[in-house]
mmCIF file with all atom_site columns, C-alpha atoms in Angstrom:
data_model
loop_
_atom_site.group_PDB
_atom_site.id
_atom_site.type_symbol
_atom_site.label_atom_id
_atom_site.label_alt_id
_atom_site.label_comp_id
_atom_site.label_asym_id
_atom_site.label_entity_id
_atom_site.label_seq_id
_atom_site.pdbx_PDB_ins_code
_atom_site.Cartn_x
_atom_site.Cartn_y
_atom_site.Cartn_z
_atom_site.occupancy
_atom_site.B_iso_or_equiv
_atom_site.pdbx_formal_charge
_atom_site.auth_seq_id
_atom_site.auth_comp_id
_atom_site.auth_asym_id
_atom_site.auth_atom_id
_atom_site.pdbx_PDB_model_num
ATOM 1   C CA . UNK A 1 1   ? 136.719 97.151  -101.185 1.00 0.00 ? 1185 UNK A CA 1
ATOM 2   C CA . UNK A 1 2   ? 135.761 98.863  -97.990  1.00 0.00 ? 1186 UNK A CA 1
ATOM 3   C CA . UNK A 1 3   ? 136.976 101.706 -95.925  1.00 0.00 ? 1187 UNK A CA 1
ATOM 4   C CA . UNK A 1 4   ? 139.687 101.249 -93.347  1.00 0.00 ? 1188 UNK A CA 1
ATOM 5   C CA . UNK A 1 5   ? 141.069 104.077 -90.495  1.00 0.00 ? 1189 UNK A CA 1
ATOM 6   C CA . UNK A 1 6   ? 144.359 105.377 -91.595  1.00 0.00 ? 1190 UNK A CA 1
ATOM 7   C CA . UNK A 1 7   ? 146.389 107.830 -89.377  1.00 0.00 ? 1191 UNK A CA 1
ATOM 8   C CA . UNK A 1 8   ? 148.482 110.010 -90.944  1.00 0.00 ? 1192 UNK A CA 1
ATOM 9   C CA . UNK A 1 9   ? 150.970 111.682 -88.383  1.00 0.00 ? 1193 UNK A CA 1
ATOM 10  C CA . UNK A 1 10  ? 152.724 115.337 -89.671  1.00 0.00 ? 1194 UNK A CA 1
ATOM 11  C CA . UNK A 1 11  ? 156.639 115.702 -88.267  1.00 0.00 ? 1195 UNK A CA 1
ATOM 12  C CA . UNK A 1 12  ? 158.423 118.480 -88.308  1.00 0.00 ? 1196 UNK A CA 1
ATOM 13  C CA . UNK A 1 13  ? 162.195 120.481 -87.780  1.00 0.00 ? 1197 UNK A CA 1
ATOM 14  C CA . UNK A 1 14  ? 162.354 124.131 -87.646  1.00 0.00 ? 1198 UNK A CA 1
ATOM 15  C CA . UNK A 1 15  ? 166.329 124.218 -87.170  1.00 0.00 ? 1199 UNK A CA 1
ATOM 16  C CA . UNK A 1 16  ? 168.844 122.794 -89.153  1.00 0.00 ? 1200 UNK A CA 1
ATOM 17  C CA . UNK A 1 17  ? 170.013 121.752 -85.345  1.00 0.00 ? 1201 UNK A CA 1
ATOM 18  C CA . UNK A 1 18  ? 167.334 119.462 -85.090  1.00 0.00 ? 1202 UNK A CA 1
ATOM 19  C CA . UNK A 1 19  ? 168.562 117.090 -87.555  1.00 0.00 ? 1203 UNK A CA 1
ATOM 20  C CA . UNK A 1 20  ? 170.291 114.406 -85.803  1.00 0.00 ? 1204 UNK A CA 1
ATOM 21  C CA . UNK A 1 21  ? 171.978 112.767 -88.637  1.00 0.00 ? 1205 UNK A CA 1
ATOM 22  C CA . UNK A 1 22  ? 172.378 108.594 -88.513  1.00 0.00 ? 1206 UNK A CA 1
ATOM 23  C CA . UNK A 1 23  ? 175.217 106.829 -88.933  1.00 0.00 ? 1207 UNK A CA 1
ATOM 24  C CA . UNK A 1 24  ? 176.563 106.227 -92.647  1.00 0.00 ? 1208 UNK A CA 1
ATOM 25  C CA . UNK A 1 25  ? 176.178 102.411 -93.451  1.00 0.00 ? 1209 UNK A CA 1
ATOM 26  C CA . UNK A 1 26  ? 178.648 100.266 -94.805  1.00 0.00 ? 1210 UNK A CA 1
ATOM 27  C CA . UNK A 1 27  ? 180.865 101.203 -97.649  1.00 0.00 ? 1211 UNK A CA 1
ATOM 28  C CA . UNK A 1 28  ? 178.770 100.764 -101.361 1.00 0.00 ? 1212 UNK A CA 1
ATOM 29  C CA . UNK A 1 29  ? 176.418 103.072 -100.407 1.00 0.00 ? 1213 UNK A CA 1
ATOM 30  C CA . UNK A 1 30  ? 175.953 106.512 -102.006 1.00 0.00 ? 1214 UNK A CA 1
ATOM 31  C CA . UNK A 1 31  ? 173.274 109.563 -102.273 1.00 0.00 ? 1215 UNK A CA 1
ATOM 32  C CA . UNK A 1 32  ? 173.147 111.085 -105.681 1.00 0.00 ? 1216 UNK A CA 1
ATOM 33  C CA . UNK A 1 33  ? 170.651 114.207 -106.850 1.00 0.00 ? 1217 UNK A CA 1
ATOM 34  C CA . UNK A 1 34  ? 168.932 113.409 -110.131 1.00 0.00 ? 1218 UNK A CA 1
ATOM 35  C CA . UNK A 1 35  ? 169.473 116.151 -111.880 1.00 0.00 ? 1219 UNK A CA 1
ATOM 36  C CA . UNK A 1 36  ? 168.095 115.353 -114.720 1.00 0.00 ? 1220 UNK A CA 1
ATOM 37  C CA . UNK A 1 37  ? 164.064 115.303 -114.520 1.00 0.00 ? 1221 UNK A CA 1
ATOM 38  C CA . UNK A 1 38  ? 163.191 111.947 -115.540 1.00 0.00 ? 1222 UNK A CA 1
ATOM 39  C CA . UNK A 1 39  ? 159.440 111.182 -115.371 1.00 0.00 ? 1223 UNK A CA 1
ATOM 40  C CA . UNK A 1 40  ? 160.332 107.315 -116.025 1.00 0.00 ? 1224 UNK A CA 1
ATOM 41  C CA . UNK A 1 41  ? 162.925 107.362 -113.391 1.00 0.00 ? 1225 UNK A CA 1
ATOM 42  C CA . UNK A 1 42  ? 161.032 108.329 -110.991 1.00 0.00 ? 1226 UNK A CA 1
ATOM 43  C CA . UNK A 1 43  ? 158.104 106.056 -111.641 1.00 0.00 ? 1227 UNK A CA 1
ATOM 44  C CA . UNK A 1 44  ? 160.259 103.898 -111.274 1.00 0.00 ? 1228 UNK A CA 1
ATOM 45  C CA . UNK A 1 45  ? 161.327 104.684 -107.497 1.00 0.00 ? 1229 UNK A CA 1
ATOM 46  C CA . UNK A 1 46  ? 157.807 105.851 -106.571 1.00 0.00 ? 1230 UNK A CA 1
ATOM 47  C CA . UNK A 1 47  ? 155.965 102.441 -107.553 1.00 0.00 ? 1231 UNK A CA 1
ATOM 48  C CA . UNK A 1 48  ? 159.215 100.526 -106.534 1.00 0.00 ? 1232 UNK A CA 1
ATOM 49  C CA . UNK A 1 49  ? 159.618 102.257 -103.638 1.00 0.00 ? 1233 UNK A CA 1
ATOM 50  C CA . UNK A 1 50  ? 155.950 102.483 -102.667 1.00 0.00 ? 1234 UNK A CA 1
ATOM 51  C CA . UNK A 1 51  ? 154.499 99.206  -104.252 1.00 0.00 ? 1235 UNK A CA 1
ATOM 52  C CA . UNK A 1 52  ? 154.220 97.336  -101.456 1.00 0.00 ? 1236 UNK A CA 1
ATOM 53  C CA . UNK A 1 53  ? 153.120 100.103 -98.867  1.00 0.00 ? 1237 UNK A CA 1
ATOM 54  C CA . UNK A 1 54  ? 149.850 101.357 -101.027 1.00 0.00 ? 1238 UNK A CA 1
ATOM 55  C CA . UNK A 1 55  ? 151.802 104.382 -102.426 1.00 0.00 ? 1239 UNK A CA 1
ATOM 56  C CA . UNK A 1 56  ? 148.974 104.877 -105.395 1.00 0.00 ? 1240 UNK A CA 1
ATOM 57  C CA . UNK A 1 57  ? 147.923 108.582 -105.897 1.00 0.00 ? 1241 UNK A CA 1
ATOM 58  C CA . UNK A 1 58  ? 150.742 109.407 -108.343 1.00 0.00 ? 1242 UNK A CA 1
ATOM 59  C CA . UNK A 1 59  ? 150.194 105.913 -110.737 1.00 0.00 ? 1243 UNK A CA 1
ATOM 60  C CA . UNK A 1 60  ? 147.776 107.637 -112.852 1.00 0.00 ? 1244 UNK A CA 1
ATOM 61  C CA . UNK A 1 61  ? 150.274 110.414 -113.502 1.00 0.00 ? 1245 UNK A CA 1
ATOM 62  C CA . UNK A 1 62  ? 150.690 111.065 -116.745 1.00 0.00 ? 1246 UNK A CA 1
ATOM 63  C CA . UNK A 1 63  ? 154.276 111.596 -118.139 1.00 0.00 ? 1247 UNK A CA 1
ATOM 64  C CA . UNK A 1 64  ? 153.094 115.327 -118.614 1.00 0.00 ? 1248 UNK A CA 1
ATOM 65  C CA . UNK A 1 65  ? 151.849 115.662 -114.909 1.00 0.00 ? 1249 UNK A CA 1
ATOM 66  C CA . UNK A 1 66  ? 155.379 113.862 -113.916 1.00 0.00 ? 1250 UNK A CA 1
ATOM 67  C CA . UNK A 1 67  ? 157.671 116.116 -116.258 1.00 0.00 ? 1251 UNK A CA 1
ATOM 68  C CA . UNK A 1 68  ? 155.771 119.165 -114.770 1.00 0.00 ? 1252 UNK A CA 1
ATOM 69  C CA . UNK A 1 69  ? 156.670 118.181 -111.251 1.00 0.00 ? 1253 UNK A CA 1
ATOM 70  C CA . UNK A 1 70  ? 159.630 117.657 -111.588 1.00 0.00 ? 1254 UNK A CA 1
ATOM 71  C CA . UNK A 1 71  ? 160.542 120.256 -113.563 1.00 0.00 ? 1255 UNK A CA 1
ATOM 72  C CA . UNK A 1 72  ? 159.097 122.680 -110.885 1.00 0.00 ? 1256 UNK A CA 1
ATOM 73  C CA . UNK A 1 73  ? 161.934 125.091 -109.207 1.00 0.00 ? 1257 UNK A CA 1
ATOM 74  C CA . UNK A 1 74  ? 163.342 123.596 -105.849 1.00 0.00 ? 1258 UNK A CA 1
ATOM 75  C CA . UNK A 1 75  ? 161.696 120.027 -106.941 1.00 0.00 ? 1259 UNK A CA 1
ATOM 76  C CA . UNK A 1 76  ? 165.019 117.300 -106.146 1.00 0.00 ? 1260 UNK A CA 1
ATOM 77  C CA . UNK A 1 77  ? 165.569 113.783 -106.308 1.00 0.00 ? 1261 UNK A CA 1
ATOM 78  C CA . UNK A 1 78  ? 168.382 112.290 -104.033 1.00 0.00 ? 1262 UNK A CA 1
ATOM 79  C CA . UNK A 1 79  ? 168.816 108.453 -104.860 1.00 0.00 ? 1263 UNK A CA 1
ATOM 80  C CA . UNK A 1 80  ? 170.517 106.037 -102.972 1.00 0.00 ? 1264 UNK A CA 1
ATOM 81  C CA . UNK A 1 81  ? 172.460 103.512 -104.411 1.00 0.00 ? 1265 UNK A CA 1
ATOM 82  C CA . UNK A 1 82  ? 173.943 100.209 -103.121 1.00 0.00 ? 1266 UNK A CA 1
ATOM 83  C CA . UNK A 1 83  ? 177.077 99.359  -105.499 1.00 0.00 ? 1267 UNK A CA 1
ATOM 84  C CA . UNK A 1 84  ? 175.413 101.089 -108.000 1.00 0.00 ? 1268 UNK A CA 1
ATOM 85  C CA . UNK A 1 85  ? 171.971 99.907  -107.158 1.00 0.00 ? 1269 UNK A CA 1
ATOM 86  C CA . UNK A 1 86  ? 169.166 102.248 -106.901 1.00 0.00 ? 1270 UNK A CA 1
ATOM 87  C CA . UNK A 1 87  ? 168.409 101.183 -103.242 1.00 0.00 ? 1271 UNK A CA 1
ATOM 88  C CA . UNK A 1 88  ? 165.502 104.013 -102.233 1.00 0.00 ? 1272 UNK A CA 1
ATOM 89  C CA . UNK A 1 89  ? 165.060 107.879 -102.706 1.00 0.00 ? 1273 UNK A CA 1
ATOM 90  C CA . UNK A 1 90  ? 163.840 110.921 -101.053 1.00 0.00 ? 1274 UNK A CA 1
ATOM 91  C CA . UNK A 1 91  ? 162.162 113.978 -102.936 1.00 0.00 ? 1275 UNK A CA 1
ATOM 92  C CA . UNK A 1 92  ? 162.038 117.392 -101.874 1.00 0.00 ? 1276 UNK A CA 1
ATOM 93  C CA . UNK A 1 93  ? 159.017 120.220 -102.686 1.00 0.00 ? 1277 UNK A CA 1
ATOM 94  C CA . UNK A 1 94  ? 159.605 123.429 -101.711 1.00 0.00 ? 1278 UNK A CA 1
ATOM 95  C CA . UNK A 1 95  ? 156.465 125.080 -100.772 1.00 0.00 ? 1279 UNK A CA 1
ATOM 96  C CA . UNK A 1 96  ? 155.993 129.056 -99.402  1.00 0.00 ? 1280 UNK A CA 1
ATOM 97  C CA . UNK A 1 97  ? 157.813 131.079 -97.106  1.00 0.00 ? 1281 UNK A CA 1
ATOM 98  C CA . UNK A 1 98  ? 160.982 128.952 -96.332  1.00 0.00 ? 1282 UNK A CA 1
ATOM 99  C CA . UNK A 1 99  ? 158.951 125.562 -96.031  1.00 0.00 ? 1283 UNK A CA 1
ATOM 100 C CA . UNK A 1 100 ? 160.667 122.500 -97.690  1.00 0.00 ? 1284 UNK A CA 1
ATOM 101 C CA . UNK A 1 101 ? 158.375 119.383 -97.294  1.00 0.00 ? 1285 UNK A CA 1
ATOM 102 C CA . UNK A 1 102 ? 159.977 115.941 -97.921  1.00 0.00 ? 1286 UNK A CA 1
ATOM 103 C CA . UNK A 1 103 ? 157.230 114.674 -100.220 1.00 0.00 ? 1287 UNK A CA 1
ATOM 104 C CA . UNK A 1 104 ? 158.412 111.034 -100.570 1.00 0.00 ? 1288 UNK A CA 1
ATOM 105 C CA . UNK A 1 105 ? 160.706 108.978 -98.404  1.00 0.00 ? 1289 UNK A CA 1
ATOM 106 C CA . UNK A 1 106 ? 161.367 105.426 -98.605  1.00 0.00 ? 1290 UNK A CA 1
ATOM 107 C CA . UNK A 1 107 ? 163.406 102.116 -99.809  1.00 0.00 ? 1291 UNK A CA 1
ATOM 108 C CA . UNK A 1 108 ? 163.202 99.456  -101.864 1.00 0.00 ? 1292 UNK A CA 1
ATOM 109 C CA . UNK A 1 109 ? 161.809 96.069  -99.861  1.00 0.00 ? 1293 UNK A CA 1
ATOM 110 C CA . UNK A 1 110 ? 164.787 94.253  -100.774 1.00 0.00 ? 1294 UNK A CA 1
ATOM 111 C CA . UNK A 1 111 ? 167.154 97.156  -98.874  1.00 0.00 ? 1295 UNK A CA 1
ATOM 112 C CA . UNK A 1 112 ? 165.307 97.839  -95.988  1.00 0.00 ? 1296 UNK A CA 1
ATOM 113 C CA . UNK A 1 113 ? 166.478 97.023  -92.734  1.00 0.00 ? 1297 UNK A CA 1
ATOM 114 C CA . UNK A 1 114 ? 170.315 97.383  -93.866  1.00 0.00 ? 1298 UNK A CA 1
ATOM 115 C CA . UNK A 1 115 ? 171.108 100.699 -92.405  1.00 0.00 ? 1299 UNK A CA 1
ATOM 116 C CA . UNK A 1 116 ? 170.552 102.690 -95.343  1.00 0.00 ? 1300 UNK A CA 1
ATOM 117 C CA . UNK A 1 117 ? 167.121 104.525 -94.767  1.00 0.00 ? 1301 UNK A CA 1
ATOM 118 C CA . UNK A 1 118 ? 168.801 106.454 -91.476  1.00 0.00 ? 1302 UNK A CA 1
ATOM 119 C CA . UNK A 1 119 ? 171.502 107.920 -93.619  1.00 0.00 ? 1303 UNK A CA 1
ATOM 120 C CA . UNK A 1 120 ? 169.052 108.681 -96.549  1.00 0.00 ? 1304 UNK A CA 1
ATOM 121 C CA . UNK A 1 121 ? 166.662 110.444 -94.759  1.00 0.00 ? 1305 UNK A CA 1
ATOM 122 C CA . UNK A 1 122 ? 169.473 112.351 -92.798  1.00 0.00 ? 1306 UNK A CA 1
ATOM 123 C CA . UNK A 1 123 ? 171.041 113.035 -96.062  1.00 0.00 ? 1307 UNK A CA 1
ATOM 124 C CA . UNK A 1 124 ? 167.830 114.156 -97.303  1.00 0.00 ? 1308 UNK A CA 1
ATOM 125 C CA . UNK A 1 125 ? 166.756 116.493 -94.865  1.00 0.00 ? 1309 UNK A CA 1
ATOM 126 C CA . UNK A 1 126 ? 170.203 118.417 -94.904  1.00 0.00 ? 1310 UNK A CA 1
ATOM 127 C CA . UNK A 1 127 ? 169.836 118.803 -98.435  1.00 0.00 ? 1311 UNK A CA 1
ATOM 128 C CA . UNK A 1 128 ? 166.171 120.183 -97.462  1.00 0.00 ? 1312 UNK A CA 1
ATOM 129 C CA . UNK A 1 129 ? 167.595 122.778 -94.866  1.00 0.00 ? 1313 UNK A CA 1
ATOM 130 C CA . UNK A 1 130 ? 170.467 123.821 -97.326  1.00 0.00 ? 1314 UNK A CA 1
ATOM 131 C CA . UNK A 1 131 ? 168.016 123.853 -100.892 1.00 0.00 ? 1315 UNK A CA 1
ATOM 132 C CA . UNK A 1 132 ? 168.346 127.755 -101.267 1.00 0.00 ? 1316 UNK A CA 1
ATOM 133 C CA . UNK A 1 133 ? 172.164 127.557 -101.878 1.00 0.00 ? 1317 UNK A CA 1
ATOM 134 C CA . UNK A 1 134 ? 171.213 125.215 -104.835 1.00 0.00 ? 1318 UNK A CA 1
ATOM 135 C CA . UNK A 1 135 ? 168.143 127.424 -106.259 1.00 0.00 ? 1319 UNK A CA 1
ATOM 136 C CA . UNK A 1 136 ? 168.496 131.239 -106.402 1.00 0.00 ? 1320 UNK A CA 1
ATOM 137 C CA . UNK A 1 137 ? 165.030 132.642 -106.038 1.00 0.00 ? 1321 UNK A CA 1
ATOM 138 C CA . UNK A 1 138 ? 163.588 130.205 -103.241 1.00 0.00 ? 1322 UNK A CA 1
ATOM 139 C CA . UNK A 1 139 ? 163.507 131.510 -99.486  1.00 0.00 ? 1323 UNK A CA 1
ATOM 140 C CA . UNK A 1 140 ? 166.071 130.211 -97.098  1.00 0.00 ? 1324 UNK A CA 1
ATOM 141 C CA . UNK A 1 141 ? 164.532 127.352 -95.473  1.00 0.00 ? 1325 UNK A CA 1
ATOM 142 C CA . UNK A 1 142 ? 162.805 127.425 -92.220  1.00 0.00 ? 1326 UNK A CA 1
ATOM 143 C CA . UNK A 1 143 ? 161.018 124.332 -91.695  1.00 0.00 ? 1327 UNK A CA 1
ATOM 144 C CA . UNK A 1 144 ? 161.310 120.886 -92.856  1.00 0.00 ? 1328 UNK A CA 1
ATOM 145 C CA . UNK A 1 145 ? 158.112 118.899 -92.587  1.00 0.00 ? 1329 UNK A CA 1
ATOM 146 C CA . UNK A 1 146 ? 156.750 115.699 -93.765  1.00 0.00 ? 1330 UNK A CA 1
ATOM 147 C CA . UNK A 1 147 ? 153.921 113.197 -93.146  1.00 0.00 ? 1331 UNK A CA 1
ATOM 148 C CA . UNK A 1 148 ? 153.922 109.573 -92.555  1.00 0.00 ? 1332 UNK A CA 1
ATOM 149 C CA . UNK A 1 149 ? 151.230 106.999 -92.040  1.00 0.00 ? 1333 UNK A CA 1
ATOM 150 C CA . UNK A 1 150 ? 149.835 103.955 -90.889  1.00 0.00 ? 1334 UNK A CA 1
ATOM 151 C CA . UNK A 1 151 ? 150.341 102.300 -94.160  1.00 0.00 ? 1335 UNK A CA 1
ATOM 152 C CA . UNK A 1 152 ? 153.671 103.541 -94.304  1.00 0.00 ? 1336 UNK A CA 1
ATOM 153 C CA . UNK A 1 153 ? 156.794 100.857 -93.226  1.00 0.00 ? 1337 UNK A CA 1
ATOM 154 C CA . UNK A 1 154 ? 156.903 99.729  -89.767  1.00 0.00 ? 1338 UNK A CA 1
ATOM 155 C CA . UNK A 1 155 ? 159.886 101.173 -88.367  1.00 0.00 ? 1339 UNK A CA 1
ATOM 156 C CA . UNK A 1 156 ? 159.090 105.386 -90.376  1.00 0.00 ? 1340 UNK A CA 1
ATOM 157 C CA . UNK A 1 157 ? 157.589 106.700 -87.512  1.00 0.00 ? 1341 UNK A CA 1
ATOM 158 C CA . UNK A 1 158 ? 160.869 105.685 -85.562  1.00 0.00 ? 1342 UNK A CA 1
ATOM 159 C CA . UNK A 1 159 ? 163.474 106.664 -87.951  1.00 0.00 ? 1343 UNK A CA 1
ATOM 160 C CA . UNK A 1 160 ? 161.804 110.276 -88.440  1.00 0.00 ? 1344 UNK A CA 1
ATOM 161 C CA . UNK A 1 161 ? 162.212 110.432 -84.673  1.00 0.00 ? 1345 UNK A CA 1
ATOM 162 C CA . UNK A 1 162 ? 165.546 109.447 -84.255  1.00 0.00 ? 1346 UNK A CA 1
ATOM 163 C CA . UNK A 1 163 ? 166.384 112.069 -86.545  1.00 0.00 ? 1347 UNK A CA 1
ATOM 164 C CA . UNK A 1 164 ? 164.789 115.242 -85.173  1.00 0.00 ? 1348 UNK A CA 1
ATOM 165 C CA . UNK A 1 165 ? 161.370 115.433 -86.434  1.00 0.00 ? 1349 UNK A CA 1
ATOM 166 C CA . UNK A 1 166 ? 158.946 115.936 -83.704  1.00 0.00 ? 1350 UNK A CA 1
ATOM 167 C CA . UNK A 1 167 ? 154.978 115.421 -84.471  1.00 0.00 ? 1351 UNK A CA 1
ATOM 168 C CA . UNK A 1 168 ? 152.684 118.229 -85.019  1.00 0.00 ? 1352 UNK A CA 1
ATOM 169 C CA . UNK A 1 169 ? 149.554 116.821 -85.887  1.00 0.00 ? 1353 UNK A CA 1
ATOM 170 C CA . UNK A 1 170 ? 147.590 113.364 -86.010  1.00 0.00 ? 1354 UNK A CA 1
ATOM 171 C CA . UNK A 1 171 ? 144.426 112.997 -87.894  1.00 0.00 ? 1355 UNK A CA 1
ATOM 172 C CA . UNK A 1 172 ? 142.849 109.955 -88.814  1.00 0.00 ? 1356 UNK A CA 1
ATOM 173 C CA . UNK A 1 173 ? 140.506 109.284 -91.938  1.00 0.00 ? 1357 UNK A CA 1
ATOM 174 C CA . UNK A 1 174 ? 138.293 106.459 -93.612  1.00 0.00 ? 1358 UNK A CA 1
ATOM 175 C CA . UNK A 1 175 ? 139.975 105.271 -96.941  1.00 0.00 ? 1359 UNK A CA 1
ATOM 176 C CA . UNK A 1 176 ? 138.979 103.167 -99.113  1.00 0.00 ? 1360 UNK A CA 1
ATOM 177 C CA . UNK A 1 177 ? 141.258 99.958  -98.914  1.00 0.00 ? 1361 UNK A CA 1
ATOM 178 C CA . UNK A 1 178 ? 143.580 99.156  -101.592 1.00 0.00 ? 1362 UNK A CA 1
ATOM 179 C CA . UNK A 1 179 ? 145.673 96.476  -102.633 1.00 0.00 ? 1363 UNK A CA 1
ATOM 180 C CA . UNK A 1 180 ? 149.134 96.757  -102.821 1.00 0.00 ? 1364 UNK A CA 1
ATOM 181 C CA . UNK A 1 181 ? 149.807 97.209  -106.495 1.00 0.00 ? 1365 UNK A CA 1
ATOM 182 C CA . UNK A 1 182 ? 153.604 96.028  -106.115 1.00 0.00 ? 1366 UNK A CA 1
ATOM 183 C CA . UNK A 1 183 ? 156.115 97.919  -108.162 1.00 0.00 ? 1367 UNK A CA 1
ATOM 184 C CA . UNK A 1 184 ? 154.322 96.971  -111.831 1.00 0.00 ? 1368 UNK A CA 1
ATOM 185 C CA . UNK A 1 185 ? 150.438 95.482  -112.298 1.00 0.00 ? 1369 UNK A CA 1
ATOM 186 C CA . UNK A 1 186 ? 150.319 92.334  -111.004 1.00 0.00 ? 1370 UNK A CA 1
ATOM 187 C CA . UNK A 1 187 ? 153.702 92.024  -108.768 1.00 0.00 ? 1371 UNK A CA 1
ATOM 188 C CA . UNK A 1 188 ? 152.242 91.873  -104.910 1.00 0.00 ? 1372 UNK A CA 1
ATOM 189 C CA . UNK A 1 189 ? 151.033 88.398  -103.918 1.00 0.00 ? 1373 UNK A CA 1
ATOM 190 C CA . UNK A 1 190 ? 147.897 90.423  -102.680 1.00 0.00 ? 1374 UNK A CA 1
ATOM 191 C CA . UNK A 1 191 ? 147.685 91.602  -106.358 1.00 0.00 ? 1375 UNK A CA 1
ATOM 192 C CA . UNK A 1 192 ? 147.151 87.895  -107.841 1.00 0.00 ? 1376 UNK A CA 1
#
């Protein structure tokens, strides 16, 4: 395959006042942690999640590399379910110095577009801004950052925005095109 431009754009809040939280959807839905680190579970919600939007740099994980992820101090799942549903999921990395990033953000195709992803995400970042009270040890957050790219769904850029992240850098690379793999081998027309 060849090489296509991809912009990646960087957001950021460095308040919890920046978050301007969305609406809560209709009643069914609900944002759980994981506590318990699951490598399989959240395989699951990263190539689910991710299939169809070229999400590929952690499918050659091993359950090792997973487990030692997730098991990593400050590392969270929150899930959101639809009537019990997993419906999409947001992970949080701490990193140094008070920065949580939001490492992976996103929905399942079949519950996009249903007013879900706005609450998630401003669920998500609150839990971001408040993940010292949760982890003795890590440094009261300052910043909450995360990336998103051209790839990425069509309305991201948009929902970060409406939320409170503001963009702090744009670069654009060459990478090599892939296919979208589709939650398991073989699931995205593009992959048959």
């Amino acid at each position: 395959m060849s090489n296509i431009p991809v912009t990646t754009w960087s957001l950021e809040q460095t308040s919890p006042a920046d978050l301007l939280p969305a609406a809560a959807p209709d009643e069914g839905v609900v944002v759980t942690r994981a506590e318990v680190p699951s490598p399989e579970f959240s395989r699951f919600l990263y190539a689910s999640v991710g299939g169809d939007i070229r999400w590929v740099d952690r499918l050659g994980w091993s359950y090792a590399r997973w487990r030692e992820h997730l098991t990593r101090p400050g590392v969270e799942t929150w899930v959101a379910y639809e009537r019990g549903t997993p419906a999409g999921y947001v992970e949080l990395t701490p990193g140094d110095d008070g920065v949580v990033e939001i490492e992976y953000f996103g929905l399942i195709p079949a519950f996009r577009g249903r007013r879900i992803g706005g609450h998630l995400l401003s669920y998500g970042t609150a839990r971001a801004w408040d993940l010292a009270e949760r982890w003795p040890g890590l440094a009261e957050t300052k910043r909450v950052w995360l990336h998103t790219c051209s790839l990425d769904g069509e309305h991201a850029m948009a929902n970060y925005q409406r939320r409170g992240f503001r963009l702090f850098d744009t670069k654009v690379e060459e990478q090599r095109a892939v296919a979208a793999p589709g939650p398991w081998p073989g699931a995205h027309p593009e992959a048959g």
